[in-house]
Amino acid sequence: MTTSSPALPQPTPVPGAPLGLLSIFGSTFLELVSHFMLMPLLLLRMKGADVSTTLAGLFASTGWLGIFVMTPFASAIAHRVGRRPALWLAGSVLTLSALLFTLTDQLWLWFALNMLSGIAMALRWVLAEALIAEFSPPEQRGRYVGIFQTLVSTTFIVGPAAMAWLGPNNPQTLWTVVVFSVLGLLWTAFIPPVPQAADADTAHVGLTGLWRALRAHPIIMLAGFVGGFFETGVTSILPLYGLALGLGVAASALLVSASGLGGVVLMMPAGILADRFQDQARGRRTLMVVCAAITLGATCVLPFVAQTTWLSWPVVFLWGGAGGSLYTMAMTDIGAREKGITLVNSTSVLVLTYTLGGLVASAASGALIDWSPTVGFPAVLVLVAGVGLVALVKAGAQPGKG
């Protein structure tokens, strides 16, 4: 390991890149604080209305379903309307959805709004990730992707903590959610014009582009699935798991913050460390294996959590940190290889696999917690973590495999 990488020819820097990074960082922070205040709040209100844990878990998965449905079309929309206008569109829909949540208590409408929010989140997510990778200085891409992912994890802490501080039954809490979303939308307006992608006339979009990206990076996409499963899929259901363990309402919500804290502590150092390898590609793969091993180790402790509830805090901390670092390494790896629409395609597939992990985890976890919180729930999580680790170890033994 060294402090620098071999000099390689680099593309011309994107005009306004520093302002672009700042604008995406700031607007993403505000919009995700809004989101991570809203989701635990709605779950806790559903439980207060005697909605079953299984149905509440399905509600949490609806947002992931919206992301999953929309992601394949993100590159086509960006290609048609432009990357910056597409970000504005996504922010507007997120703000409208947050406003409508404050105006109704109808459960079926909550499901529809959560689906709509997921659709908008998918478009914003893909474009923000791709532009961060493109705006970042090439020799410090791991650093900036790590900073961005750390900022995202900070919202896991700030959002639920703000919700707990204001109170889940306080009518002003939902309006605070709306205010954060509006401020995030306004900050999006400061993103500078993005030059037309060099491959705008040659890159495939839609399902063809996604298929090509998936074939180019299969192992990276597996890392995205495992990261999504643990960092956000399981995290989204943690308030319900906390209640099943006998924790109070506020403590259950703050389990989400513990997961976010793991990302805050670990993801930026992981990104900086990846930049310091002489062979950066091999360094990123090595770090992926380490993160997968940490995820499996933490998950193996889960059967003991029911008897020793304080163990839940370090377990979810490591899930958030290792799962988030897996995603950080995957996004950095893609950003180092591709640009323009091709980068958006690959980011879309990474988000798609990450989302699939989140969707599977949040949909299954509610039922697993209802059925067997101390045996079935841990067993499924150990299986996912173990399969991910084995696949990444095998890929590391085959140089050049994507």
Tab-separated table of C-alpha atoms in Angstrom:
chain	number	residue	atom	x	y	z
A	1	MET	CA	0.000	0.000	0.000
A	2	THR	CA	1.276	3.464	-0.817
A	3	THR	CA	0.101	7.017	-0.457
A	4	SER	CA	-0.343	7.514	-4.186
A	5	SER	CA	-1.488	5.708	-7.323
A	6	PRO	CA	0.193	5.429	-10.719
A	7	ALA	CA	-0.463	8.458	-12.883
A	8	LEU	CA	-3.119	7.779	-15.508
A	9	PRO	CA	-4.570	10.027	-18.214
A	10	GLN	CA	-7.570	11.811	-16.730
A	11	PRO	CA	-10.608	13.431	-18.354
A	12	THR	CA	-11.086	17.177	-18.372
A	13	PRO	CA	-12.610	18.276	-15.018
A	14	VAL	CA	-16.327	19.046	-15.110
A	15	PRO	CA	-16.907	22.845	-14.993
A	16	GLY	CA	-18.320	23.917	-11.631
A	17	ALA	CA	-17.441	20.580	-10.029
A	18	PRO	CA	-16.876	21.997	-6.487
A	19	LEU	CA	-20.265	23.763	-6.539
A	20	GLY	CA	-21.843	20.617	-7.960
A	21	LEU	CA	-20.442	18.491	-5.141
A	22	LEU	CA	-21.552	20.977	-2.480
A	23	SER	CA	-25.056	21.279	-3.950
A	24	ILE	CA	-25.587	17.537	-4.202
A	25	PHE	CA	-24.203	17.001	-0.703
A	26	GLY	CA	-26.406	19.697	0.843
A	27	SER	CA	-29.649	18.904	-0.959
A	28	THR	CA	-29.244	15.166	-0.377
A	29	PHE	CA	-28.658	15.698	3.332
A	30	LEU	CA	-31.850	17.712	3.784
A	31	GLU	CA	-34.045	15.437	1.681
A	32	LEU	CA	-32.799	12.294	3.426
A	33	VAL	CA	-33.240	13.812	6.899
A	34	SER	CA	-36.842	14.351	5.840
A	35	HIS	CA	-37.114	10.746	4.646
A	36	PHE	CA	-35.550	9.170	7.748
A	37	MET	CA	-37.759	11.224	10.013
A	38	LEU	CA	-40.809	10.159	8.053
A	39	MET	CA	-40.359	6.382	7.737
A	40	PRO	CA	-39.862	5.495	11.447
A	41	LEU	CA	-42.630	7.960	12.317
A	42	LEU	CA	-45.116	6.266	9.996
A	43	LEU	CA	-44.129	2.777	11.193
A	44	LEU	CA	-44.592	3.747	14.831
A	45	ARG	CA	-47.950	5.369	14.093
A	46	MET	CA	-49.046	2.204	12.308
A	47	LYS	CA	-48.081	0.098	15.326
A	48	GLY	CA	-49.936	2.564	17.560
A	49	ALA	CA	-53.019	1.926	15.425
A	50	ASP	CA	-52.625	-1.866	15.960
A	51	VAL	CA	-51.452	-2.578	12.414
A	52	SER	CA	-49.685	-5.967	12.336
A	53	THR	CA	-45.906	-6.136	12.129
A	54	THR	CA	-46.212	-8.094	8.880
A	55	LEU	CA	-48.322	-5.364	7.252
A	56	ALA	CA	-45.996	-2.671	8.601
A	57	GLY	CA	-43.059	-4.555	7.077
A	58	LEU	CA	-44.861	-4.661	3.739
A	59	PHE	CA	-45.407	-0.912	4.006
A	60	ALA	CA	-41.671	-0.388	4.525
A	61	SER	CA	-40.986	-2.549	1.478
A	62	THR	CA	-43.348	-0.494	-0.719
A	63	GLY	CA	-40.861	2.361	-0.913
A	64	TRP	CA	-38.152	-0.090	-1.959
A	65	LEU	CA	-40.529	-1.516	-4.564
A	66	GLY	CA	-40.964	1.981	-6.003
A	67	ILE	CA	-37.188	2.376	-6.201
A	68	PHE	CA	-36.851	-1.053	-7.793
A	69	VAL	CA	-39.537	-0.333	-10.406
A	70	MET	CA	-38.140	3.080	-11.360
A	71	THR	CA	-34.406	2.421	-11.401
A	72	PRO	CA	-34.304	0.660	-14.818
A	73	PHE	CA	-35.677	3.828	-16.431
A	74	ALA	CA	-33.421	6.372	-14.690
A	75	SER	CA	-30.817	6.491	-17.457
A	76	ALA	CA	-33.508	6.872	-20.141
A	77	ILE	CA	-35.107	9.813	-18.280
A	78	ALA	CA	-31.715	11.435	-17.682
A	79	HIS	CA	-30.888	10.991	-21.364
A	80	ARG	CA	-34.192	12.535	-22.484
A	81	VAL	CA	-34.613	15.514	-20.118
A	82	GLY	CA	-31.049	16.026	-18.841
A	83	ARG	CA	-29.480	15.044	-15.552
A	84	ARG	CA	-30.064	18.321	-13.722
A	85	PRO	CA	-33.788	18.731	-14.670
A	86	ALA	CA	-34.333	15.085	-13.706
A	87	LEU	CA	-32.956	15.850	-10.225
A	88	TRP	CA	-35.359	18.789	-9.917
A	89	LEU	CA	-38.273	16.560	-10.936
A	90	ALA	CA	-37.353	13.933	-8.346
A	91	GLY	CA	-37.054	16.518	-5.555
A	92	SER	CA	-40.435	18.027	-6.431
A	93	VAL	CA	-42.187	14.654	-6.243
A	94	LEU	CA	-40.531	13.845	-2.892
A	95	THR	CA	-41.703	17.158	-1.463
A	96	LEU	CA	-45.245	16.670	-2.748
A	97	SER	CA	-45.411	13.174	-1.262
A	98	ALA	CA	-44.191	14.405	2.142
A	99	LEU	CA	-46.885	17.101	2.088
A	100	LEU	CA	-49.628	14.601	1.254
A	101	PHE	CA	-48.561	12.319	4.127
A	102	THR	CA	-49.438	15.152	6.513
A	103	LEU	CA	-52.942	15.488	5.075
A	104	THR	CA	-54.281	11.929	5.319
A	105	ASP	CA	-54.444	8.937	7.678
A	106	GLN	CA	-55.755	6.517	5.041
A	107	LEU	CA	-53.522	3.435	5.074
A	108	TRP	CA	-54.052	2.575	1.401
A	109	LEU	CA	-53.049	6.121	0.454
A	110	TRP	CA	-49.941	5.842	2.634
A	111	PHE	CA	-48.952	2.757	0.623
A	112	ALA	CA	-49.476	4.640	-2.647
A	113	LEU	CA	-47.515	7.670	-1.442
A	114	ASN	CA	-44.673	5.483	-0.199
A	115	MET	CA	-44.527	3.857	-3.635
A	116	LEU	CA	-44.467	7.304	-5.287
A	117	SER	CA	-41.718	8.470	-2.933
A	118	GLY	CA	-39.688	5.393	-3.821
A	119	ILE	CA	-40.048	6.149	-7.539
A	120	ALA	CA	-38.788	9.707	-7.038
A	121	MET	CA	-36.040	8.547	-4.677
A	122	ALA	CA	-34.769	6.109	-7.313
A	123	LEU	CA	-34.300	8.846	-9.908
A	124	ARG	CA	-32.619	11.174	-7.426
A	125	TRP	CA	-30.442	8.442	-5.984
A	126	VAL	CA	-29.058	7.216	-9.298
A	127	LEU	CA	-28.322	10.708	-10.628
A	128	ALA	CA	-26.785	12.004	-7.389
A	129	GLU	CA	-24.468	8.985	-7.106
A	130	ALA	CA	-23.414	9.207	-10.762
A	131	LEU	CA	-22.736	12.958	-10.588
A	132	ILE	CA	-20.752	12.622	-7.360
A	133	ALA	CA	-18.501	10.097	-9.095
A	134	GLU	CA	-18.206	12.340	-12.161
A	135	PHE	CA	-17.618	15.610	-10.263
A	136	SER	CA	-14.982	14.036	-7.974
A	137	PRO	CA	-11.231	14.469	-8.674
A	138	PRO	CA	-10.177	11.078	-10.134
A	139	GLU	CA	-7.302	10.558	-7.716
A	140	GLN	CA	-9.634	11.227	-4.746
A	141	ARG	CA	-12.809	9.520	-5.943
A	142	GLY	CA	-12.870	7.072	-3.039
A	143	ARG	CA	-12.559	9.975	-0.606
A	144	TYR	CA	-15.468	11.936	-2.076
A	145	VAL	CA	-17.729	8.924	-2.539
A	146	GLY	CA	-16.918	7.987	1.067
A	147	ILE	CA	-17.716	11.511	2.270
A	148	PHE	CA	-21.033	11.411	0.407
A	149	GLN	CA	-21.965	8.007	1.828
A	150	THR	CA	-20.970	9.215	5.297
A	151	LEU	CA	-23.262	12.193	4.868
A	152	VAL	CA	-26.059	9.826	3.840
A	153	SER	CA	-25.452	7.701	6.944
A	154	THR	CA	-25.537	10.831	9.097
A	155	THR	CA	-29.138	11.286	8.009
A	156	PHE	CA	-29.883	7.814	9.472
A	157	ILE	CA	-28.954	9.385	12.823
A	158	VAL	CA	-30.312	12.900	12.460
A	159	GLY	CA	-33.684	11.899	10.991
A	160	PRO	CA	-34.822	9.361	13.626
A	161	ALA	CA	-33.234	11.421	16.423
A	162	ALA	CA	-35.178	14.507	15.316
A	163	MET	CA	-38.348	12.441	15.099
A	164	ALA	CA	-37.795	11.025	18.614
A	165	TRP	CA	-37.018	14.502	19.984
A	166	LEU	CA	-40.121	16.087	18.462
A	167	GLY	CA	-42.247	13.078	19.370
A	168	PRO	CA	-44.077	10.589	17.121
A	169	ASN	CA	-47.447	11.899	18.288
A	170	ASN	CA	-46.598	15.582	17.838
A	171	PRO	CA	-48.576	16.990	14.859
A	172	GLN	CA	-45.671	19.352	14.121
A	173	THR	CA	-43.339	16.443	13.379
A	174	LEU	CA	-44.834	15.745	9.952
A	175	TRP	CA	-44.689	19.439	9.054
A	176	THR	CA	-41.009	19.486	10.021
A	177	VAL	CA	-40.528	16.637	7.563
A	178	VAL	CA	-42.100	18.796	4.845
A	179	VAL	CA	-39.871	21.781	5.691
A	180	PHE	CA	-36.684	19.704	5.353
A	181	SER	CA	-37.885	18.353	2.011
A	182	VAL	CA	-38.646	21.847	0.675
A	183	LEU	CA	-35.216	23.133	1.734
A	184	GLY	CA	-33.557	20.190	0.001
A	185	LEU	CA	-35.484	20.914	-3.186
A	186	LEU	CA	-34.422	24.572	-3.107
A	187	TRP	CA	-30.753	23.632	-2.666
A	188	THR	CA	-30.968	21.344	-5.707
A	189	ALA	CA	-31.429	24.496	-7.831
A	190	PHE	CA	-27.764	25.403	-7.211
A	191	ILE	CA	-26.404	22.344	-9.036
A	192	PRO	CA	-24.495	23.815	-12.019
A	193	PRO	CA	-25.279	22.898	-15.624
A	194	VAL	CA	-23.931	19.457	-16.467
A	195	PRO	CA	-22.169	19.116	-19.853
A	196	GLN	CA	-23.687	16.673	-22.313
A	197	ALA	CA	-22.283	13.211	-21.757
A	198	ALA	CA	-19.603	12.254	-24.265
A	199	ASP	CA	-21.379	8.936	-24.882
A	200	ALA	CA	-24.854	10.486	-25.176
A	201	ASP	CA	-25.185	9.383	-28.815
A	202	THR	CA	-23.619	5.946	-28.447
A	203	ALA	CA	-24.511	4.539	-25.019
A	204	HIS	CA	-27.447	2.174	-24.642
A	205	VAL	CA	-30.213	3.196	-22.239
A	206	GLY	CA	-33.152	1.353	-20.722
A	207	LEU	CA	-33.080	-2.412	-20.259
A	208	THR	CA	-30.332	-2.968	-22.846
A	209	GLY	CA	-28.005	-0.560	-21.038
A	210	LEU	CA	-28.793	-2.172	-17.691
A	211	TRP	CA	-28.115	-5.661	-19.023
A	212	ARG	CA	-24.747	-4.593	-20.406
A	213	ALA	CA	-23.837	-2.990	-17.073
A	214	LEU	CA	-24.890	-6.074	-15.124
A	215	ARG	CA	-22.776	-8.323	-17.332
A	216	ALA	CA	-19.812	-5.969	-16.898
A	217	HIS	CA	-19.961	-5.850	-13.083
A	218	PRO	CA	-21.671	-8.978	-11.625
A	219	ILE	CA	-19.642	-9.196	-8.420
A	220	ILE	CA	-19.910	-5.456	-7.798
A	221	MET	CA	-23.674	-5.814	-8.064
A	222	LEU	CA	-23.655	-8.698	-5.565
A	223	ALA	CA	-21.796	-6.434	-3.150
A	224	GLY	CA	-24.547	-3.865	-3.697
A	225	PHE	CA	-27.235	-6.444	-2.852
A	226	VAL	CA	-25.584	-7.456	0.428
A	227	GLY	CA	-24.942	-3.818	1.331
A	228	GLY	CA	-28.568	-2.888	0.656
A	229	PHE	CA	-29.877	-5.898	2.577
A	230	PHE	CA	-28.068	-4.939	5.764
A	231	GLU	CA	-27.542	-1.183	5.593
A	232	THR	CA	-31.061	-0.099	4.681
A	233	GLY	CA	-33.335	-3.118	4.248
A	234	VAL	CA	-32.848	-4.529	7.737
A	235	THR	CA	-32.376	-1.008	9.100
A	236	SER	CA	-35.825	0.036	7.866
A	237	ILE	CA	-37.400	-2.676	10.019
A	238	LEU	CA	-35.278	-2.054	13.149
A	239	PRO	CA	-38.002	-0.065	14.977
A	240	LEU	CA	-40.223	-3.162	14.773
A	241	TYR	CA	-37.380	-5.463	15.835
A	242	GLY	CA	-36.672	-3.227	18.814
A	243	LEU	CA	-40.294	-3.457	19.905
A	244	ALA	CA	-40.166	-7.266	19.550
A	245	LEU	CA	-37.111	-7.270	21.849
A	246	GLY	CA	-39.034	-5.266	24.439
A	247	LEU	CA	-37.316	-1.920	23.863
A	248	GLY	CA	-39.353	1.282	24.219
A	249	VAL	CA	-40.658	3.279	21.280
A	250	ALA	CA	-37.879	5.884	21.345
A	251	ALA	CA	-35.109	3.291	21.803
A	252	SER	CA	-36.532	1.192	18.959
A	253	ALA	CA	-36.475	4.195	16.620
A	254	LEU	CA	-32.920	5.015	17.679
A	255	LEU	CA	-31.677	1.599	16.533
A	256	VAL	CA	-31.845	3.167	13.063
A	257	SER	CA	-29.510	5.876	14.331
A	258	ALA	CA	-27.061	3.258	15.597
A	259	SER	CA	-26.943	1.769	12.104
A	260	GLY	CA	-26.362	5.221	10.638
A	261	LEU	CA	-23.583	5.875	13.148
A	262	GLY	CA	-21.789	2.799	11.851
A	263	GLY	CA	-21.781	4.303	8.383
A	264	VAL	CA	-20.612	7.673	9.665
A	265	VAL	CA	-17.659	6.118	11.482
A	266	LEU	CA	-16.543	3.577	8.875
A	267	MET	CA	-17.427	4.642	5.325
A	268	MET	CA	-15.235	7.698	4.842
A	269	PRO	CA	-12.127	5.938	6.243
A	270	ALA	CA	-12.889	3.032	3.880
A	271	GLY	CA	-13.030	5.409	0.908
A	272	ILE	CA	-9.784	7.141	1.899
A	273	LEU	CA	-8.066	3.789	2.430
A	274	ALA	CA	-9.170	2.615	-1.025
A	275	ASP	CA	-7.440	5.629	-2.612
A	276	ARG	CA	-4.157	4.749	-0.913
A	277	PHE	CA	-3.697	1.338	-2.524
A	278	GLN	CA	-1.218	1.306	-5.376
A	279	ASP	CA	-3.498	-1.148	-7.178
A	280	GLN	CA	-6.744	0.610	-6.338
A	281	ALA	CA	-9.001	-1.958	-8.030
A	282	ARG	CA	-7.528	-4.834	-6.004
A	283	GLY	CA	-7.617	-2.685	-2.873
A	284	ARG	CA	-11.331	-2.052	-3.292
A	285	ARG	CA	-11.986	-5.787	-3.706
A	286	THR	CA	-9.957	-6.570	-0.588
A	287	LEU	CA	-11.947	-4.056	1.423
A	288	MET	CA	-15.209	-5.558	0.117
A	289	VAL	CA	-14.197	-8.964	1.471
A	290	VAL	CA	-13.302	-7.430	4.852
A	291	CYS	CA	-16.675	-5.655	5.024
A	292	ALA	CA	-18.566	-8.826	4.115
A	293	ALA	CA	-16.687	-10.718	6.844
A	294	ILE	CA	-17.580	-8.062	9.417
A	295	THR	CA	-21.233	-8.256	8.367
A	296	LEU	CA	-21.279	-12.040	8.805
A	297	GLY	CA	-19.500	-11.850	12.162
A	298	ALA	CA	-21.972	-9.296	13.532
A	299	THR	CA	-24.935	-11.302	12.254
A	300	CYS	CA	-23.719	-14.468	13.984
A	301	VAL	CA	-24.150	-12.637	17.313
A	302	LEU	CA	-27.847	-11.989	16.613
A	303	PRO	CA	-29.229	-15.163	18.316
A	304	PHE	CA	-27.853	-13.881	21.627
A	305	VAL	CA	-29.483	-10.447	21.359
A	306	ALA	CA	-32.859	-11.544	22.784
A	307	GLN	CA	-31.196	-12.496	26.101
A	308	THR	CA	-28.724	-9.568	26.077
A	309	THR	CA	-30.507	-6.648	24.421
A	310	TRP	CA	-27.555	-4.258	24.678
A	311	LEU	CA	-25.855	-6.392	22.000
A	312	SER	CA	-28.378	-5.046	19.489
A	313	TRP	CA	-26.535	-1.702	19.438
A	314	PRO	CA	-23.071	-2.931	18.316
A	315	VAL	CA	-24.692	-5.399	15.880
A	316	VAL	CA	-26.687	-2.748	14.032
A	317	PHE	CA	-23.700	-0.376	14.211
A	318	LEU	CA	-21.577	-2.925	12.329
A	319	TRP	CA	-24.380	-3.683	9.860
A	320	GLY	CA	-24.637	-0.030	8.951
A	321	GLY	CA	-20.890	0.526	8.741
A	322	ALA	CA	-19.898	-2.630	6.877
A	323	GLY	CA	-22.963	-2.655	4.604
A	324	GLY	CA	-22.464	1.000	3.740
A	325	SER	CA	-18.761	0.488	3.093
A	326	LEU	CA	-19.568	-2.355	0.706
A	327	TYR	CA	-21.733	0.010	-1.297
A	328	THR	CA	-19.092	2.757	-1.132
A	329	MET	CA	-16.440	0.447	-2.580
A	330	ALA	CA	-18.813	-0.720	-5.323
A	331	MET	CA	-19.750	2.835	-6.340
A	332	THR	CA	-16.116	3.948	-6.292
A	333	ASP	CA	-15.148	1.003	-8.478
A	334	ILE	CA	-17.804	1.842	-11.069
A	335	GLY	CA	-16.949	5.556	-11.020
A	336	ALA	CA	-13.296	4.724	-11.703
A	337	ARG	CA	-14.214	2.781	-14.840
A	338	GLU	CA	-16.996	4.722	-16.539
A	339	LYS	CA	-18.411	8.175	-17.379
A	340	GLY	CA	-21.541	9.796	-18.759
A	341	ILE	CA	-24.609	7.715	-19.631
A	342	THR	CA	-22.662	4.475	-19.224
A	343	LEU	CA	-21.886	5.554	-15.658
A	344	VAL	CA	-25.585	6.278	-15.085
A	345	ASN	CA	-26.436	2.805	-16.436
A	346	SER	CA	-23.985	1.071	-14.103
A	347	THR	CA	-25.078	3.210	-11.166
A	348	SER	CA	-28.676	2.273	-11.969
A	349	VAL	CA	-27.850	-1.426	-11.796
A	350	LEU	CA	-25.923	-0.963	-8.554
A	351	VAL	CA	-28.874	0.925	-7.058
A	352	LEU	CA	-31.202	-1.750	-8.424
A	353	THR	CA	-29.314	-4.575	-6.734
A	354	TYR	CA	-28.886	-2.528	-3.547
A	355	THR	CA	-32.619	-1.820	-3.635
A	356	LEU	CA	-33.420	-5.474	-4.244
A	357	GLY	CA	-31.451	-6.263	-1.105
A	358	GLY	CA	-33.405	-3.630	0.810
A	359	LEU	CA	-36.710	-4.811	-0.640
A	360	VAL	CA	-36.091	-8.464	0.229
A	361	ALA	CA	-34.917	-7.606	3.736
A	362	SER	CA	-37.738	-5.218	4.631
A	363	ALA	CA	-40.480	-7.416	3.099
A	364	ALA	CA	-39.287	-10.634	4.735
A	365	SER	CA	-38.094	-9.278	8.065
A	366	GLY	CA	-41.504	-8.198	9.331
A	367	ALA	CA	-42.929	-11.680	8.814
A	368	LEU	CA	-39.760	-13.311	10.209
A	369	ILE	CA	-39.922	-11.159	13.342
A	370	ASP	CA	-43.585	-12.117	13.803
A	371	TRP	CA	-42.810	-15.807	13.230
A	372	SER	CA	-39.436	-16.318	14.925
A	373	PRO	CA	-37.507	-13.242	16.111
A	374	THR	CA	-34.814	-15.286	17.891
A	375	VAL	CA	-34.228	-18.149	15.412
A	376	GLY	CA	-35.757	-17.649	11.944
A	377	PHE	CA	-34.853	-13.967	11.634
A	378	PRO	CA	-31.156	-14.471	12.550
A	379	ALA	CA	-30.870	-17.622	10.403
A	380	VAL	CA	-31.947	-15.859	7.207
A	381	LEU	CA	-29.593	-12.936	7.867
A	382	VAL	CA	-26.642	-15.291	8.489
A	383	LEU	CA	-27.412	-17.088	5.210
A	384	VAL	CA	-27.372	-13.842	3.183
A	385	ALA	CA	-24.162	-12.598	4.831
A	386	GLY	CA	-22.442	-15.960	4.337
A	387	VAL	CA	-23.340	-16.270	0.654
A	388	GLY	CA	-22.109	-12.716	0.033
A	389	LEU	CA	-18.784	-13.356	1.734
A	390	VAL	CA	-18.130	-16.606	-0.146
A	391	ALA	CA	-18.916	-15.006	-3.518
A	392	LEU	CA	-16.668	-12.011	-2.881
A	393	VAL	CA	-13.786	-14.240	-1.708
A	394	LYS	CA	-14.098	-16.366	-4.860
A	395	ALA	CA	-14.191	-13.237	-7.043
A	396	GLY	CA	-11.061	-11.918	-5.355
A	397	ALA	CA	-9.258	-15.108	-6.330
A	398	GLN	CA	-10.102	-14.472	-10.007
A	399	PRO	CA	-8.371	-11.196	-11.057
A	400	GLY	CA	-10.291	-9.079	-13.502
A	401	LYS	CA	-13.677	-10.610	-12.718
A	402	GLY	CA	-16.215	-7.740	-12.433
